[in-house]
PDB file of C-alpha atoms in Angstrom:
ATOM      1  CA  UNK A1080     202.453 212.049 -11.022  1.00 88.00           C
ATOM      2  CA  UNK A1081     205.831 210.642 -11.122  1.00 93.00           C
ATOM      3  CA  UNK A1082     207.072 207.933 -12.453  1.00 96.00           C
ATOM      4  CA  UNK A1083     209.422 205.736 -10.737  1.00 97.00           C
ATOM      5  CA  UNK A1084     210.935 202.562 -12.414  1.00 97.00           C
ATOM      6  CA  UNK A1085     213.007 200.432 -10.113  1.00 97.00           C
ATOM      7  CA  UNK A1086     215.895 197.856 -10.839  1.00 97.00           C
ATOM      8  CA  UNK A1087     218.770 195.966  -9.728  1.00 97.00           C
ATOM      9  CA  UNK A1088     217.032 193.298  -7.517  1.00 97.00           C
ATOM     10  CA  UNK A1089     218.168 189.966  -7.966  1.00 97.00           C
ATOM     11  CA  UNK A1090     219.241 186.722  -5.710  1.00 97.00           C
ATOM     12  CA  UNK A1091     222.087 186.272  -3.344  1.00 97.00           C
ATOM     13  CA  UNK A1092     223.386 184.302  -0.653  1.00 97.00           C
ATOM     14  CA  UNK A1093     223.362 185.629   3.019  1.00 98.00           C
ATOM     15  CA  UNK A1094     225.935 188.394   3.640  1.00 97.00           C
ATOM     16  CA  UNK A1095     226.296 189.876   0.082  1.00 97.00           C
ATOM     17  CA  UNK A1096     225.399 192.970  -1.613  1.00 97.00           C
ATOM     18  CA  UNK A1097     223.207 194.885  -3.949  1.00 97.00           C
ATOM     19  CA  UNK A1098     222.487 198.566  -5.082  1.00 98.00           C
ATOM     20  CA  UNK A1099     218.876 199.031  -6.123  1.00 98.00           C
ATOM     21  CA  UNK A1100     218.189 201.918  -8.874  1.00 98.00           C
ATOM     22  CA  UNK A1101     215.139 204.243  -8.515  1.00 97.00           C
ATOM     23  CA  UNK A1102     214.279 206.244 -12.223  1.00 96.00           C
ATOM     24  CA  UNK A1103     211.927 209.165 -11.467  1.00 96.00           C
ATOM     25  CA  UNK A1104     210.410 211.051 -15.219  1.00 94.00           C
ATOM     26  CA  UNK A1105     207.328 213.365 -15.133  1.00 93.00           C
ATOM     27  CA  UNK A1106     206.497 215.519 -11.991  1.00 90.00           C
ATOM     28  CA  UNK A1107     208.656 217.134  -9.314  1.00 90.00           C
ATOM     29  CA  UNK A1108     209.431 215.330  -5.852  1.00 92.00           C
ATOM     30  CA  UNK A1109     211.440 216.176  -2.978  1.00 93.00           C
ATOM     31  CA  UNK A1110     211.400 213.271  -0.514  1.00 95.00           C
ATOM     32  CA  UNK A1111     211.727 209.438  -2.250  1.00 95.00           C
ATOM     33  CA  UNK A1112     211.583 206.565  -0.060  1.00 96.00           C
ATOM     34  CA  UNK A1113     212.508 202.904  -0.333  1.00 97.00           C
ATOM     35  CA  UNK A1114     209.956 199.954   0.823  1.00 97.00           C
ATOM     36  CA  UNK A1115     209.812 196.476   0.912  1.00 97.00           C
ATOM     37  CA  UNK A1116     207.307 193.888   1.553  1.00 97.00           C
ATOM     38  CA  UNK A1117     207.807 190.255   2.224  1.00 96.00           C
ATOM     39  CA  UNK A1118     205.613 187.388   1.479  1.00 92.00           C
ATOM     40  CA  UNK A1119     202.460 187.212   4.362  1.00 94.00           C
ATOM     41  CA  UNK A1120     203.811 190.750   5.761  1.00 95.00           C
ATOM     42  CA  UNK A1121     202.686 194.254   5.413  1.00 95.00           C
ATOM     43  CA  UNK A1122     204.497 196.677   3.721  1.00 95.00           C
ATOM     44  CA  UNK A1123     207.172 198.064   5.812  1.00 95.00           C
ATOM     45  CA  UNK A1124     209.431 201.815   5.405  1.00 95.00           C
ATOM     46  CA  UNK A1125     213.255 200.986   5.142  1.00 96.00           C
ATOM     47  CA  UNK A1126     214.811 204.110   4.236  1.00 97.00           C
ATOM     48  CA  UNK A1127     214.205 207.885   2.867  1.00 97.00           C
ATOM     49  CA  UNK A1128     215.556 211.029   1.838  1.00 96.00           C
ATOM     50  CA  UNK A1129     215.279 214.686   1.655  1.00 95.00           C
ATOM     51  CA  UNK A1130     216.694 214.964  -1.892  1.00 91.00           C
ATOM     52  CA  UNK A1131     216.130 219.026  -1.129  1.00 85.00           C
ATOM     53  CA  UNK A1132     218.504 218.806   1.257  1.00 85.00           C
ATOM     54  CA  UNK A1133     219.699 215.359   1.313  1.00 86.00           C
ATOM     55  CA  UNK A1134     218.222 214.201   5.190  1.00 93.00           C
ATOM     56  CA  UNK A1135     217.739 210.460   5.982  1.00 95.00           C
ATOM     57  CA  UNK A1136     215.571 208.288   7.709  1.00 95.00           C
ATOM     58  CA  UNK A1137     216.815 204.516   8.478  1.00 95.00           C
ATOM     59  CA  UNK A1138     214.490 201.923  10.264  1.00 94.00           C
ATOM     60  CA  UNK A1139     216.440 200.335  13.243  1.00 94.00           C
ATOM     61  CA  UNK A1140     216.281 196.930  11.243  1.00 91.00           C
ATOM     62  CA  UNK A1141     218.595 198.132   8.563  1.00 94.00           C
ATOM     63  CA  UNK A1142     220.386 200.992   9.909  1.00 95.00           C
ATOM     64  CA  UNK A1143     224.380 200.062   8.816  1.00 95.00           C
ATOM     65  CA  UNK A1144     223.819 197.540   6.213  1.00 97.00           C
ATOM     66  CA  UNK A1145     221.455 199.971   3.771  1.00 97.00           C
ATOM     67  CA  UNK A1146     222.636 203.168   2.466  1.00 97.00           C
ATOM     68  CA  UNK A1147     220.228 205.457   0.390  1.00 97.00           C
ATOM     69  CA  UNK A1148     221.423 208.061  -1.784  1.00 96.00           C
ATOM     70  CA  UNK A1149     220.559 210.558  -4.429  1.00 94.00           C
ATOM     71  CA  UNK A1150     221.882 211.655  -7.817  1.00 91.00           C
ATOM     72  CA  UNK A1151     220.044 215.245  -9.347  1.00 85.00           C
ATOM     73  CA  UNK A1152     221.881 214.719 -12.555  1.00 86.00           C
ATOM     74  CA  UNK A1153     220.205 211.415 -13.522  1.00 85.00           C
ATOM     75  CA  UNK A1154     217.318 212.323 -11.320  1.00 89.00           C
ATOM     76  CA  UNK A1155     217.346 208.781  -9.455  1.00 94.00           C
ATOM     77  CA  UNK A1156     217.903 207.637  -5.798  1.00 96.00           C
ATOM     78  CA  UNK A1157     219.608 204.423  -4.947  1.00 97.00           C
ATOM     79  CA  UNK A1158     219.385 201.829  -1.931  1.00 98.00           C
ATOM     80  CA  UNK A1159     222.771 199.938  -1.497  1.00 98.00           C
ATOM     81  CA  UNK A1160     222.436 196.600   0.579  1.00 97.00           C
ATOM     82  CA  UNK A1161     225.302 195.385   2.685  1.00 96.00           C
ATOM     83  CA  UNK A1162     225.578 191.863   4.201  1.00 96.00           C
ATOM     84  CA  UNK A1163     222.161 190.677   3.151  1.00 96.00           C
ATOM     85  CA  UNK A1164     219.764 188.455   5.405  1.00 96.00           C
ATOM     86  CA  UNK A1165     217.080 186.063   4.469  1.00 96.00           C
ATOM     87  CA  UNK A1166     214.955 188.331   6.097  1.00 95.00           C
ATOM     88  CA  UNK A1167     215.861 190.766   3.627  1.00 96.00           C
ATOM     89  CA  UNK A1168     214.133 189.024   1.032  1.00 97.00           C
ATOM     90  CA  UNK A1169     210.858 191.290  -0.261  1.00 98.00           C
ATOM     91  CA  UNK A1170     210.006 193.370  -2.818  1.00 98.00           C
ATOM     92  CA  UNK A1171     211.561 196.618  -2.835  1.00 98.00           C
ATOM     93  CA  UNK A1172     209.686 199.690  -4.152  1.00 97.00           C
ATOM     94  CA  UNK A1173     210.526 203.057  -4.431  1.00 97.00           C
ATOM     95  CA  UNK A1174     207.826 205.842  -4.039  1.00 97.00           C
ATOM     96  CA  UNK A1175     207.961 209.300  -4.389  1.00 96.00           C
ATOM     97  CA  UNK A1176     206.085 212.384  -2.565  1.00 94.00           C
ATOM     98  CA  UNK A1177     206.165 216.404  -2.011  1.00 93.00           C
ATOM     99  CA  UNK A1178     206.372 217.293   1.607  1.00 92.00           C
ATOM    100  CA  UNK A1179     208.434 219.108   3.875  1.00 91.00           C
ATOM    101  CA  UNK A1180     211.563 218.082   5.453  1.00 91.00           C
ATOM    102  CA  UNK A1181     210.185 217.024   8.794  1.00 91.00           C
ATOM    103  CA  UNK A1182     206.972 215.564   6.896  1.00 90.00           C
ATOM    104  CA  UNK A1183     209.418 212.950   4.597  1.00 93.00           C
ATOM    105  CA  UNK A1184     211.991 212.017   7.422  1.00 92.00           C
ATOM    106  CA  UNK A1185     208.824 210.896  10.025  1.00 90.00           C
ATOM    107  CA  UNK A1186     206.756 209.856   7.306  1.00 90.00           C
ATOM    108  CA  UNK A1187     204.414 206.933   7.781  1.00 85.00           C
ATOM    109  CA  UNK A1188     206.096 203.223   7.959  1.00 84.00           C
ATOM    110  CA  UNK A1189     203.097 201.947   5.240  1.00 85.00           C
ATOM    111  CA  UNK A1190     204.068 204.709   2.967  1.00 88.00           C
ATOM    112  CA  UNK A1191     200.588 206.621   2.898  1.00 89.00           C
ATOM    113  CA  UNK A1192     202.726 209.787   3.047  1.00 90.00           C
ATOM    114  CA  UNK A1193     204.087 208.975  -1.018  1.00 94.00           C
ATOM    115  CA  UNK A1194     201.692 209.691  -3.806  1.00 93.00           C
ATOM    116  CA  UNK A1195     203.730 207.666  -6.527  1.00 96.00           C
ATOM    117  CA  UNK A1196     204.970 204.320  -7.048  1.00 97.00           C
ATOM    118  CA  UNK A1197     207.216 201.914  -9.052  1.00 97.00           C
ATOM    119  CA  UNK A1198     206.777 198.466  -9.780  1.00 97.00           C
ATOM    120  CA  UNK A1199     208.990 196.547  -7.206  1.00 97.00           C
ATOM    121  CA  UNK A1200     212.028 194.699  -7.727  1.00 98.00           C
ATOM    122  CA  UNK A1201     212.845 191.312  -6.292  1.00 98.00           C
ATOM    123  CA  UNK A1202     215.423 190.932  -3.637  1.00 98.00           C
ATOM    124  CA  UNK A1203     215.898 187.099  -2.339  1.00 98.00           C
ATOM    125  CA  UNK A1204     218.533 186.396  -0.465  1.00 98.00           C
ATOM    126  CA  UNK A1205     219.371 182.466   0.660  1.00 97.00           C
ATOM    127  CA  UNK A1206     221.086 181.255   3.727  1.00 93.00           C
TER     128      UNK A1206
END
């Protein structure tokens, strides 16, 4: 199991900008994913990476404004948010899975793919 604990959510108005922080401890991954779910709505994919090789995956809603990357040293993976929407307002998680390269760039939108999870962080963004 890893352990992922997430951070840097917070609230904004419309068009600015945060970088969400994803600690993994404990058991090896290679593909780490960012989610969100908003209030009444199903969990929904937003971004994920290869971190063997560094791939992405964007979903058409956020493609240009979200930007995920990796860091091996501190063992963490990041989601920076560009010109925020109210729509962007959810809770973010990051989860964390083994799989191959293919598997983690088309993995499933829910997340069913990831074995672990972190606790969310809260992104609300006002118009």
């Amino acid at each position: 199991q890893v352990q992922l604990v997430e951070s840097g959510g917070g609230s904004v108005q419309a068009g600015g900008s945060l970088r969400l922080s994803c600690a993994a401890s404990g058991d090896t991954f290679n593909c780490m994913g960012w989610f969100r779910q908003a209030p009444g709505k199903e969990r929904e994919g937003v971004a994920v990476i290869y971190t063997g090789g560094g791939s992405r995956y964007y979903a058409d809603s956020v493609k240009g404004r979200f930007t995920i990357s990796q860091d091996n040293a501190e063992n963490a993976v990041y989601l920076q948010i560009h010109s925020l929407k109210p729509e962007d307002t959810a809770i973010y998680y990051c989860a964390a899975g083994r799989m191959s390269r293919i598997g983690c760039l088309y993995s499933d939108e829910d997340g069913t793919d990831f074995g672990s999870w972190g606790q969310g962080t809260q992104v609300t963004v006002s118009s």
